[in-house]
mmCIF file of C-alpha atoms in Angstrom:
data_model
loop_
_atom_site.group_PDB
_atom_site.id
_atom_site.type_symbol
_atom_site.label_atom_id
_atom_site.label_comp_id
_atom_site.label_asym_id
_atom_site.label_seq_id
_atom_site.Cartn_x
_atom_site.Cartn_y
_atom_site.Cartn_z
ATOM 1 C CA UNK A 7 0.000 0.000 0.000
ATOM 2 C CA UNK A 8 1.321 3.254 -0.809
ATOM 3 C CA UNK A 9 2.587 5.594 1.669
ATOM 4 C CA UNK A 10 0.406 9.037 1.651
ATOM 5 C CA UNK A 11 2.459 11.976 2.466
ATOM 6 C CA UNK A 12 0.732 14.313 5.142
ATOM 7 C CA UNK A 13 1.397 16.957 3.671
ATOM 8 C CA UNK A 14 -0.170 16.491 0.266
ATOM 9 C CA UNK A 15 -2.870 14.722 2.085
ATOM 10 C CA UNK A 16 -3.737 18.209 3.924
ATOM 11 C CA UNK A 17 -3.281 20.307 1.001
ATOM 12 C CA UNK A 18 -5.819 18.314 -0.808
ATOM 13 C CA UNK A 19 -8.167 18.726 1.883
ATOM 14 C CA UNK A 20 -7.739 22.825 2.153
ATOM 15 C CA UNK A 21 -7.952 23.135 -1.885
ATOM 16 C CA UNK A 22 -11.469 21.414 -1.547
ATOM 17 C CA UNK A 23 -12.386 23.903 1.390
ATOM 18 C CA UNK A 24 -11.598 26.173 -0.654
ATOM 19 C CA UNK A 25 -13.375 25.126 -3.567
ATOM 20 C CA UNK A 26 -16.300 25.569 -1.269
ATOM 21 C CA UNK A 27 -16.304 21.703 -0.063
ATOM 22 C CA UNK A 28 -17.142 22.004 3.953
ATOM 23 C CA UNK A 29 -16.744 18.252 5.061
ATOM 24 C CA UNK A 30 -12.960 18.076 3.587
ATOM 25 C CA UNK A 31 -12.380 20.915 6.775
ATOM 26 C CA UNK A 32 -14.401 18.431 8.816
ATOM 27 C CA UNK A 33 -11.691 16.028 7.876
ATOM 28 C CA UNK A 34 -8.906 18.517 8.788
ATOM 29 C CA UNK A 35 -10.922 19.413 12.289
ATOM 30 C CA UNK A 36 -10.966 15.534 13.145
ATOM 31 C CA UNK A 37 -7.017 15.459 12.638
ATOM 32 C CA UNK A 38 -5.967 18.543 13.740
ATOM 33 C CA UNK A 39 -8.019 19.027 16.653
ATOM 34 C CA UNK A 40 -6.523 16.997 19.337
ATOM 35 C CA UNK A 41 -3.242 17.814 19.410
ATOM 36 C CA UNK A 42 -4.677 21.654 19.228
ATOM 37 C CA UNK A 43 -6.742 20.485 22.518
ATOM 38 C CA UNK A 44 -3.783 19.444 24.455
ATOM 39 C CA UNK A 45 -1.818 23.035 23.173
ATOM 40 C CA UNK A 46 -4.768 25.430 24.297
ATOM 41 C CA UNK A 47 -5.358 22.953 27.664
ATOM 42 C CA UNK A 48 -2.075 22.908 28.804
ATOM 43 C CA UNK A 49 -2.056 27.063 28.164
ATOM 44 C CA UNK A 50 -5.445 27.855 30.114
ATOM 45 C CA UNK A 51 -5.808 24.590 32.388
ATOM 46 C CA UNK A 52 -9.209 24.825 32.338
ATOM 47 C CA UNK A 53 -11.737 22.680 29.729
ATOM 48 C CA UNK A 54 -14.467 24.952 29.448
ATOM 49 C CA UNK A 55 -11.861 28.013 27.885
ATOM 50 C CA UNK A 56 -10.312 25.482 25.707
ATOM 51 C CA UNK A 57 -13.542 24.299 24.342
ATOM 52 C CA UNK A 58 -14.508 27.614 23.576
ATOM 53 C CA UNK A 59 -11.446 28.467 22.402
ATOM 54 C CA UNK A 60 -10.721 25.874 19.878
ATOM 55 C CA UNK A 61 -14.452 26.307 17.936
ATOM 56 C CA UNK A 62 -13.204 29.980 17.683
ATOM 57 C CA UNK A 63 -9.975 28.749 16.508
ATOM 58 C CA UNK A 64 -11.404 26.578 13.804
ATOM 59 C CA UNK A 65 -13.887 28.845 13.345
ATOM 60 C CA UNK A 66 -11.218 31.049 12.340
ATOM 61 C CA UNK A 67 -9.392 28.858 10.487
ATOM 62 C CA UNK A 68 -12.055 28.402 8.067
ATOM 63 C CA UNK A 69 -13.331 32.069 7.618
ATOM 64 C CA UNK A 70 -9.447 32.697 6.957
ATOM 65 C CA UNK A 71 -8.575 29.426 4.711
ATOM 66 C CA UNK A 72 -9.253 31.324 1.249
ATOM 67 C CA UNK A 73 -6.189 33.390 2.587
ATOM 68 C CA UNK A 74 -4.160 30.445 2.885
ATOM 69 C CA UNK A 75 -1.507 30.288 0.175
ATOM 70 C CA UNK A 76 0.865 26.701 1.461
ATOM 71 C CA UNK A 77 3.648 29.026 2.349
ATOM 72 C CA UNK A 78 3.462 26.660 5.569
ATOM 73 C CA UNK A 79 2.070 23.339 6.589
ATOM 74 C CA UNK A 80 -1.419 23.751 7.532
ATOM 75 C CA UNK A 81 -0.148 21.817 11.293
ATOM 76 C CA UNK A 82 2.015 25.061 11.513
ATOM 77 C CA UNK A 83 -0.715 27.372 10.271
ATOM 78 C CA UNK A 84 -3.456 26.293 12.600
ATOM 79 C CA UNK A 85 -1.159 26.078 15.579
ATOM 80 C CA UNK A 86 -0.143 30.026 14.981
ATOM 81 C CA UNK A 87 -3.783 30.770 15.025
ATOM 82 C CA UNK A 88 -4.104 28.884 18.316
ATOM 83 C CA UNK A 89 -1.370 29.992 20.357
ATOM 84 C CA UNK A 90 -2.273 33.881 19.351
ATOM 85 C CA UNK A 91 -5.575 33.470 20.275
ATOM 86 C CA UNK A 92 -5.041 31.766 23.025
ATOM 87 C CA UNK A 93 -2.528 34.400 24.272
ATOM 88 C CA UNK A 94 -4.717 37.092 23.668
ATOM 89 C CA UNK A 95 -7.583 34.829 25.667
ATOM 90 C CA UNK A 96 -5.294 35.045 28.551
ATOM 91 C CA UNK A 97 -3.755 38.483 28.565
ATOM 92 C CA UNK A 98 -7.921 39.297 28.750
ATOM 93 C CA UNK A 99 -8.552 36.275 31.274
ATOM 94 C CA UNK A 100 -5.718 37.368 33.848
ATOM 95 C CA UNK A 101 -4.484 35.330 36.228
ATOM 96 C CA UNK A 102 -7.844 33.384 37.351
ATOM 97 C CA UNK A 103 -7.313 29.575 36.440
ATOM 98 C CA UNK A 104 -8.473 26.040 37.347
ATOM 99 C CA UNK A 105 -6.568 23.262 38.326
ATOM 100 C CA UNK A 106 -7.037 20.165 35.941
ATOM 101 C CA UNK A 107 -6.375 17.185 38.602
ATOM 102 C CA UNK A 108 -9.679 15.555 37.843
ATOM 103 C CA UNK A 109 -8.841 15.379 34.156
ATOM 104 C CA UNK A 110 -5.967 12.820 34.060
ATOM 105 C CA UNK A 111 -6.015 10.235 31.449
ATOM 106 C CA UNK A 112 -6.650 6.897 32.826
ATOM 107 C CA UNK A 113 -3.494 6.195 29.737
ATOM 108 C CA UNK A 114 -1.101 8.164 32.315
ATOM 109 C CA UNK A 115 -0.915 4.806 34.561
ATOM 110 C CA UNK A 116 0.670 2.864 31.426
ATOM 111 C CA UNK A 117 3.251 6.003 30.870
ATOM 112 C CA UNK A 118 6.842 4.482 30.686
ATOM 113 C CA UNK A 119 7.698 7.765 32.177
ATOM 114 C CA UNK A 120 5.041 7.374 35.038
ATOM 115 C CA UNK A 121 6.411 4.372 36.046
ATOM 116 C CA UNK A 122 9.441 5.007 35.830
ATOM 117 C CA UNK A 123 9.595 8.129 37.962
ATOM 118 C CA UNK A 124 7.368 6.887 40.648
ATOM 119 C CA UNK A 125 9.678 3.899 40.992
ATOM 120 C CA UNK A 126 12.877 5.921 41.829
ATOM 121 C CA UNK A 127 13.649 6.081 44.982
ATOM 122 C CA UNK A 128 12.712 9.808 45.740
ATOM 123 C CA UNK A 129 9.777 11.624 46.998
ATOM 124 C CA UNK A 130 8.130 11.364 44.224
ATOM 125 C CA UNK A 131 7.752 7.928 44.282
ATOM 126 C CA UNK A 132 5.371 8.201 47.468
ATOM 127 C CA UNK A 133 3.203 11.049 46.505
ATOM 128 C CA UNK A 134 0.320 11.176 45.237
ATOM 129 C CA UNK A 135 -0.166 11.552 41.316
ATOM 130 C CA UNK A 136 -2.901 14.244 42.126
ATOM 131 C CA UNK A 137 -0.815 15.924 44.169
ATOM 132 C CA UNK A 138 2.428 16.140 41.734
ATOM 133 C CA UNK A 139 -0.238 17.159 38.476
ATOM 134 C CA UNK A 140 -1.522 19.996 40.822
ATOM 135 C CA UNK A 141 1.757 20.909 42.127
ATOM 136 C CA UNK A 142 3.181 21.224 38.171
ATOM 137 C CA UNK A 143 0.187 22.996 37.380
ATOM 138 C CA UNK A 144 0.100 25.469 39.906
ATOM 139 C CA UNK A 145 4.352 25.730 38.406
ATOM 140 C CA UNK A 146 3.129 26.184 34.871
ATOM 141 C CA UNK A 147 0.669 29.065 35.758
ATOM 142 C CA UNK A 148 3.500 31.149 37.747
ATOM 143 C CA UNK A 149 5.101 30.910 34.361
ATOM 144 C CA UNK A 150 4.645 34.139 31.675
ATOM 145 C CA UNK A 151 2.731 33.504 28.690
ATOM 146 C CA UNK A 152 5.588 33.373 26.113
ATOM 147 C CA UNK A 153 7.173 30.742 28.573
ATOM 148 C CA UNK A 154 4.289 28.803 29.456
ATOM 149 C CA UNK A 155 4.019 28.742 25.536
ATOM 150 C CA UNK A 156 7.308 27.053 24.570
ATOM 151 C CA UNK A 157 7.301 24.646 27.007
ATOM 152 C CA UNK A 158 3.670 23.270 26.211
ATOM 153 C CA UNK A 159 4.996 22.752 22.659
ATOM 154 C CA UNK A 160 8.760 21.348 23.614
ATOM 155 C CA UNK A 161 7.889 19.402 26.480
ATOM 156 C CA UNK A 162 4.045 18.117 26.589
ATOM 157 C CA UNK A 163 3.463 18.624 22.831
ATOM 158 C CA UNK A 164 7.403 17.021 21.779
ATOM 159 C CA UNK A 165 7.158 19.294 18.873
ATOM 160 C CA UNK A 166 10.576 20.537 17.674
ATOM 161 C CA UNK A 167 12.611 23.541 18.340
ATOM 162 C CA UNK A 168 12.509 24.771 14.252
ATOM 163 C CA UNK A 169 8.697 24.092 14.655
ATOM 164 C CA UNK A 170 8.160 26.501 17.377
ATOM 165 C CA UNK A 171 10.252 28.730 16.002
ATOM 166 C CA UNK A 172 8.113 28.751 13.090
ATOM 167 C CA UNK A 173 4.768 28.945 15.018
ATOM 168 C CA UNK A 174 5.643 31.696 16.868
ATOM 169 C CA UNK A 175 7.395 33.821 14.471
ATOM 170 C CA UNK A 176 10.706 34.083 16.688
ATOM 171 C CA UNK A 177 14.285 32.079 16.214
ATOM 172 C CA UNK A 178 15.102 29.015 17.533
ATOM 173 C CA UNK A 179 17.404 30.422 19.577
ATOM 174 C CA UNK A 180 15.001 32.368 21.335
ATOM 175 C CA UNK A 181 12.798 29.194 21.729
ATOM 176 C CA UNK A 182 16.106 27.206 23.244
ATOM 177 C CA UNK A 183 16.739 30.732 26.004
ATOM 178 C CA UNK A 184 12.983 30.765 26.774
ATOM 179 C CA UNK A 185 13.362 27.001 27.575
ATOM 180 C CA UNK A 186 16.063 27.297 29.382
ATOM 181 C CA UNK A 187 14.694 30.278 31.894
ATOM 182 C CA UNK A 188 11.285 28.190 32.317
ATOM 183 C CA UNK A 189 13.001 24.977 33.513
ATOM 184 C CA UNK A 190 14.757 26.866 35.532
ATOM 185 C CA UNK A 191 11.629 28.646 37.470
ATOM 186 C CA UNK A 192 9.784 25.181 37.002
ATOM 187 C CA UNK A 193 12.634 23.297 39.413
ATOM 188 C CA UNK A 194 12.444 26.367 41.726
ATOM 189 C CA UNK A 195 8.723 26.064 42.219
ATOM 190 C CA UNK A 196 9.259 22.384 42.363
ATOM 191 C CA UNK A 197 11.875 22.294 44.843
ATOM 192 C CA UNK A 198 9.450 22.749 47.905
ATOM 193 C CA UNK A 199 7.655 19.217 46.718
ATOM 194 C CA UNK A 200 10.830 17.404 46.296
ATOM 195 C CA UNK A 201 11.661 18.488 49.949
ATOM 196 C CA UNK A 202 8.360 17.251 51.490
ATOM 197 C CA UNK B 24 15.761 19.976 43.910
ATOM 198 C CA UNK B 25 14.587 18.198 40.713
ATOM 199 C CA UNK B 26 17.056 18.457 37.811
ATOM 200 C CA UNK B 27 15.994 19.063 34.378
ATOM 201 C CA UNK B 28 15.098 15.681 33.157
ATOM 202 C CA UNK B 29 12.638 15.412 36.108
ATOM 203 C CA UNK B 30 10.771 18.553 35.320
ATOM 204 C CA UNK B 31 10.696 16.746 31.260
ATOM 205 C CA UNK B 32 9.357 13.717 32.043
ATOM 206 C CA UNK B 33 6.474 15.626 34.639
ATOM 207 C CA UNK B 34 5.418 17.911 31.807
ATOM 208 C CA UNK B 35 5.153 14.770 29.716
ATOM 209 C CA UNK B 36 2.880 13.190 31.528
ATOM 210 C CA UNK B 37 0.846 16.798 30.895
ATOM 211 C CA UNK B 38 -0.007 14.854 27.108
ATOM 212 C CA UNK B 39 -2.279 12.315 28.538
ATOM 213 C CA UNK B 40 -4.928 14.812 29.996
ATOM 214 C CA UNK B 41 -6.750 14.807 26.971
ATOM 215 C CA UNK B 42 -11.109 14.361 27.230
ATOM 216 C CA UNK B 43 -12.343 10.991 25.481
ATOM 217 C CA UNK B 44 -12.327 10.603 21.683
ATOM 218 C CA UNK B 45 -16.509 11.260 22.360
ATOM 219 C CA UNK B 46 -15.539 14.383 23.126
ATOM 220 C CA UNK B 47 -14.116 15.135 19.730
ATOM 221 C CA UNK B 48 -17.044 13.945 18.030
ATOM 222 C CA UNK B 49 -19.239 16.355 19.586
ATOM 223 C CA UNK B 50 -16.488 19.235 19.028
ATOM 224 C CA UNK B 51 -16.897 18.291 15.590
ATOM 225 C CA UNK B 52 -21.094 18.424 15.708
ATOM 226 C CA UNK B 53 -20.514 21.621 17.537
ATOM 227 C CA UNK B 54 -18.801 23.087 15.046
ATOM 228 C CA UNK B 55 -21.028 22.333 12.308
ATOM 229 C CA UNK B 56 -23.927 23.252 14.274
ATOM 230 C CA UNK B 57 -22.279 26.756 14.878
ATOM 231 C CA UNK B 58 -21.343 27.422 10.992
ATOM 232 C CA UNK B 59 -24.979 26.937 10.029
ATOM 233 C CA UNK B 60 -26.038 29.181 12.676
ATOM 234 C CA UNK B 61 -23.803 31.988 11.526
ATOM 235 C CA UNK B 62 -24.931 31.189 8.043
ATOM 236 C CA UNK B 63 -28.702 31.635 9.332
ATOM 237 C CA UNK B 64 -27.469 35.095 11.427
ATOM 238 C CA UNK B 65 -26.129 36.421 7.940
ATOM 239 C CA UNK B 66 -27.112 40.281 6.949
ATOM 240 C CA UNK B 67 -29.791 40.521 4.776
ATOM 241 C CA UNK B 68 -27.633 42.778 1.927
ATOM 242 C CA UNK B 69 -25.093 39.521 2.406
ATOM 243 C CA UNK B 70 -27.552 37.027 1.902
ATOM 244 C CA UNK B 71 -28.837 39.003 -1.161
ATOM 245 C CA UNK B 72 -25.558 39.520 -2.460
ATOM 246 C CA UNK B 73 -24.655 35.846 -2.384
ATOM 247 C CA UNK B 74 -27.939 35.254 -3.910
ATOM 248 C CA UNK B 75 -27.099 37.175 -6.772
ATOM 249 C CA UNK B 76 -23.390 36.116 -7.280
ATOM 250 C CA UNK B 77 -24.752 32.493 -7.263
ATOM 251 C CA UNK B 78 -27.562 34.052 -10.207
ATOM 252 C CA UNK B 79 -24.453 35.134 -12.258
ATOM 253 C CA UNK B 80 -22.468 32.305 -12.093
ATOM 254 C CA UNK B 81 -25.071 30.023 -13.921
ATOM 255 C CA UNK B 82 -25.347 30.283 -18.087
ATOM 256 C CA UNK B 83 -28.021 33.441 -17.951
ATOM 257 C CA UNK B 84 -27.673 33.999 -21.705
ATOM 258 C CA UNK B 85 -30.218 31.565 -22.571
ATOM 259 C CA UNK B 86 -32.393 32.382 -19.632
ATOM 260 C CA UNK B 87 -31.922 36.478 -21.569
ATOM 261 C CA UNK B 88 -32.450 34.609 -24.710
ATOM 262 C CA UNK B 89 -36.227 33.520 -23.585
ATOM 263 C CA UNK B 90 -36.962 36.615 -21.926
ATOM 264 C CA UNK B 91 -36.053 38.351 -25.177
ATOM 265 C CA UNK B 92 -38.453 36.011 -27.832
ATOM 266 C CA UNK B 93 -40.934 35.980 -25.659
ATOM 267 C CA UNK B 94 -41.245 39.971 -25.239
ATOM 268 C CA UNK B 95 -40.646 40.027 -29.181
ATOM 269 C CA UNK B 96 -43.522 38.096 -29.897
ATOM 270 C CA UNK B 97 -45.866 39.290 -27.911
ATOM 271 C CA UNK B 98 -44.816 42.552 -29.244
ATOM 272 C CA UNK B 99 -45.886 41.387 -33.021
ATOM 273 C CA UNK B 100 -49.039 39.643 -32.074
ATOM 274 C CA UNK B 101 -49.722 43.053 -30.357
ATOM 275 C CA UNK B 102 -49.229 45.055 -33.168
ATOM 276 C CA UNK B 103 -50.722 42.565 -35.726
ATOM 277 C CA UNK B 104 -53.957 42.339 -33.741
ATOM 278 C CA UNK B 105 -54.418 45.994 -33.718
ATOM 279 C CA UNK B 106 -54.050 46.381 -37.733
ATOM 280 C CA UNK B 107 -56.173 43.494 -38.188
ATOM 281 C CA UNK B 108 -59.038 45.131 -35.748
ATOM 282 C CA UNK B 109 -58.661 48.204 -37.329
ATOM 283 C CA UNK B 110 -59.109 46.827 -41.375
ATOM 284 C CA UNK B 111 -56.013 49.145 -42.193
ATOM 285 C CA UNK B 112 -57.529 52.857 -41.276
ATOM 286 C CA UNK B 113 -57.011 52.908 -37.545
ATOM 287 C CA UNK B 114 -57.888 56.618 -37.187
ATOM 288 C CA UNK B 115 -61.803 55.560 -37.268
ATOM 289 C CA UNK B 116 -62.585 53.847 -34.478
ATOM 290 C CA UNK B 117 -59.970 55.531 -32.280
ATOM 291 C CA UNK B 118 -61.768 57.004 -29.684
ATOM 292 C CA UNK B 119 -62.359 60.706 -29.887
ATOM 293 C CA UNK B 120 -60.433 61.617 -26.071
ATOM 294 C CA UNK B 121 -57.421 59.979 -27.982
ATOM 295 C CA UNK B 122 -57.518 60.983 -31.567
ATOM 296 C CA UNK B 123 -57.942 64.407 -30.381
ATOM 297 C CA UNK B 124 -55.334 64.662 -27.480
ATOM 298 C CA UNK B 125 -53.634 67.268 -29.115
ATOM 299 C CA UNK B 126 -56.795 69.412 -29.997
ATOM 300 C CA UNK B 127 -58.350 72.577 -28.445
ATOM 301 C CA UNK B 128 -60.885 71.334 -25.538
ATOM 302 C CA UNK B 129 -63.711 72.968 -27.576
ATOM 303 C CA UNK B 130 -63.663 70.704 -30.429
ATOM 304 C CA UNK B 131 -62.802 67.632 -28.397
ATOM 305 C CA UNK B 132 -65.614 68.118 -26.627
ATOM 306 C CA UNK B 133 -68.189 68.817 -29.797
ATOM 307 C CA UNK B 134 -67.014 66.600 -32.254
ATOM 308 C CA UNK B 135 -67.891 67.122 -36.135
ATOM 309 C CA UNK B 136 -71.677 66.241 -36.273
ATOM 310 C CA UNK B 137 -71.501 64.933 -39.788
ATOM 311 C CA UNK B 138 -68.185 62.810 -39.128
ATOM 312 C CA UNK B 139 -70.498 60.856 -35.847
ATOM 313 C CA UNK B 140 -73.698 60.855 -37.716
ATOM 314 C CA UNK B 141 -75.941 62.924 -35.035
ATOM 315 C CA UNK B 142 -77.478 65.824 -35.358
ATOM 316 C CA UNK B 143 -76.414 69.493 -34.406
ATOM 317 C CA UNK B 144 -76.013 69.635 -30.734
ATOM 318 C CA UNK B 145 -78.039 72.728 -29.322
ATOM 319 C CA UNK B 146 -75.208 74.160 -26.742
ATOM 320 C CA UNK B 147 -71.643 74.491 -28.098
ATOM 321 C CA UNK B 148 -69.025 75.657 -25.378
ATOM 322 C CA UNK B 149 -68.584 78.636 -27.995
ATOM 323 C CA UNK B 150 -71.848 79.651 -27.337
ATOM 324 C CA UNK B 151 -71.588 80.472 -23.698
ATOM 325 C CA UNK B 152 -71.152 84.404 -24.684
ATOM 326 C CA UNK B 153 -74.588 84.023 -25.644
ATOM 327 C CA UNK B 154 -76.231 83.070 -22.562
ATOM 328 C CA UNK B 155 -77.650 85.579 -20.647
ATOM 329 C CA UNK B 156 -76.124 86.515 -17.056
ATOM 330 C CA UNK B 157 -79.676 86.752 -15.870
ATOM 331 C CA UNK B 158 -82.470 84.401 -16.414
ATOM 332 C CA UNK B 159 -85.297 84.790 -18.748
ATOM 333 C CA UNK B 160 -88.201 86.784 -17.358
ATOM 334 C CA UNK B 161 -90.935 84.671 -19.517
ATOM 335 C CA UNK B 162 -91.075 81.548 -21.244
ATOM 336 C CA UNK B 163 -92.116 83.093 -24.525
ATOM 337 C CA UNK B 164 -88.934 85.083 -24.930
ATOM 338 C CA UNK B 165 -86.759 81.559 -23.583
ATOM 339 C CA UNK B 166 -88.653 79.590 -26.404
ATOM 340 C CA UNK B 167 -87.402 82.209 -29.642
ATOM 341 C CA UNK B 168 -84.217 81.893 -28.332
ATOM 342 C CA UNK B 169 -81.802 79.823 -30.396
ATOM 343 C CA UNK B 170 -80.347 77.844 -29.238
ATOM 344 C CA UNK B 171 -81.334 77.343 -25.598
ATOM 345 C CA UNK B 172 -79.490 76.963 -22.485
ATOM 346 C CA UNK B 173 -82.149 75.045 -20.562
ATOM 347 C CA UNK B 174 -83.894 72.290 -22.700
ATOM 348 C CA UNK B 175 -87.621 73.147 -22.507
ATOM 349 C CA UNK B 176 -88.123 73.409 -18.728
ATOM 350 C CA UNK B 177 -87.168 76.180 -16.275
ATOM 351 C CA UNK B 178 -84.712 75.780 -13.737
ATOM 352 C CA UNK B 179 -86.564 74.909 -10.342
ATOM 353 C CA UNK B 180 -85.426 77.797 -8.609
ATOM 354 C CA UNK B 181 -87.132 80.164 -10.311
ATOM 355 C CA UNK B 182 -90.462 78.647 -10.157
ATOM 356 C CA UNK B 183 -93.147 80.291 -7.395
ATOM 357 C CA UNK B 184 -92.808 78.455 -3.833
ATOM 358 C CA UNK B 185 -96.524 78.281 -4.465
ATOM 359 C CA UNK B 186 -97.064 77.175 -7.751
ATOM 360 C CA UNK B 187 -97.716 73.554 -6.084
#
């Protein structure tokens, strides 16, 4: 069976939205949306925004698709739409947020990485997995936008440095320094768990 | 304090707190639901204007086309029908308000008595300089006047309150 590129897949789809054809953006909705889910959740940590939030992303998306010339992948496209409105949801949101302990995958207790950091022989491996979600969520919200931003994509997305750097318009450089500086605050907030 | 690798592999466990794949279904519904509802809140100049681009895109040279015969004949039956009604002279029988639109209102109004086959109407609108302002004082003197102004009779008014 032959291999079907991605990429030529999802221009094919956005030629017949364009064309007028509304179920080829379904198509591009059902593939895109959730990987855009777990960008604009792990930015607001609340369902409810992110909901809202992605139908006016897509919603977006599709009023702006006409526009849309291949210059990029669509995967970059819609994720620049996504991260600028969501960081224009928050600048107007402020600081209020909601914790998102109740909303961990039942897939988490089959993580290689859950099991493998809960077996070490730290604290970590006796708390609870509530308790460590909350504590890195409370980390990620004492975190500035731009930061919070870059390491959604690097570290819960795994997308690439050049992608980022693509998404959000700034070098990869920049993306590697704004890394850097939000590890560093996240281990800082951190620190007071790992002592108890 | 946690080195870097421990803050990685926390934030990677961030990926898993994703809603069901039912979720995603209803996104999807949502979505449509919401397009069609924005389609339905659509200004009415938008709506028309749609309306009419989707008019011009279709072939309208044969819908012209139809438009055009049909007006054509119905134009020629028209004008057939009224030469054959009129046997050629249609001057005749056109009605005197229209043959004589352009005409002084005192011969529209009396037409040629020999051209309508009647006889000589007693008032003529040229005449009225030769009623008298007041009324006649006897019916002898109203009856050898020619032509009359009041058709053998009086005008009520001037008959006696008693006469009955």
């Amino acid at each position: 069976m032959p291999e079907v590129n991605p990429q030529s897949e999802d221009n094919e789809l956005i030629a017949r939205t364009q064309a007028g054809d509304p179920s080829a953006f379904d198509q591009l909705i059902v593939k895109y949306s959730p990987r855009l889910y777990g960008l604009v959740y792990n930015m607001t940590s609340n369902h409810e925004d992110t909901n809202d939030l992605m139908q006016d992303i897509f919603a977006k998306a599709y009023r702006s698709i006409s526009g849309f010339r291949g210059k990029s992948s669509f995967y970059t496209w819609i994720h620049s739409i996504g991260v600028n409105m969501t960081i224009n949801f928050l600048k107007k949101r402020g600081r209020r947020f909601q914790m998102s302990l109740d909303d961990i995958d039942s897939n988490i207790q089959n993580d290689k990485d859950f099991i493998e950091l809960t077996a070490r022989s730290n604290p970590v491996r006796d708390a609870d997995l509530a308790e460590l979600q909350r504590r890195l969520n409370e980390a990620m919200m004492k975190l500035s936008y731009e930061h919070r931003t870059v390491v959604t994509m690097f570290d819960v997305q795994g997308m690439p440095h050049a992608e980022i750097s693509k998404i959000l318009g700034i070098s990869e450089g920049t993306v590697r320094s704004r890394l850097f500086y939000a590890h560093r605050q996240l281990q800082s907030y951190l620190e007071e768990f790992h002592k108890n | 304090m946690p080195d870097e690798t421990d803050i990685q592999n926390l934030l990677r466990l961030k990926r898993y707190e994703q809603p069901p794949q039912e979720y995603f279904d209803q996104f999807l519904r949502d979505f449509q639901h919401r397009q069609r509802a924005e389609m339905i809140r659509q200004p009415v100049w938008k709506i028309a204007l749609h309306r009419l681009q989707a008019f011009f895109s279709e072939p309208v040279i044969s819908q012209f086309a139809y438009a055009g015969a049909t007006a054509a004949v119905l134009l020629v039956a028209g004008v057939a029908s009224v030469k054959i009604i009129n046997g050629g002279n249609g001057d005749a029988i056109l009605p005197a308000s229209l043959a004589s639109v352009n005409t002084p209102v005192t011969q529209s109004i009396v037409p040629h008595p020999k051209s309508m086959g009647l006889v000589e109407p007693r008032i003529r609108l040229a005449d009225w300089s030769t009623i008298p302002s007041q009324p006649a004082s006897s019916g002898a003197q109203s009856a050898t006047t020619n032509p009359h102004y009041v058709i053998d009779a009086r005008p009520v008014s001037y008959e006696p309150p008693s006469s009955f």
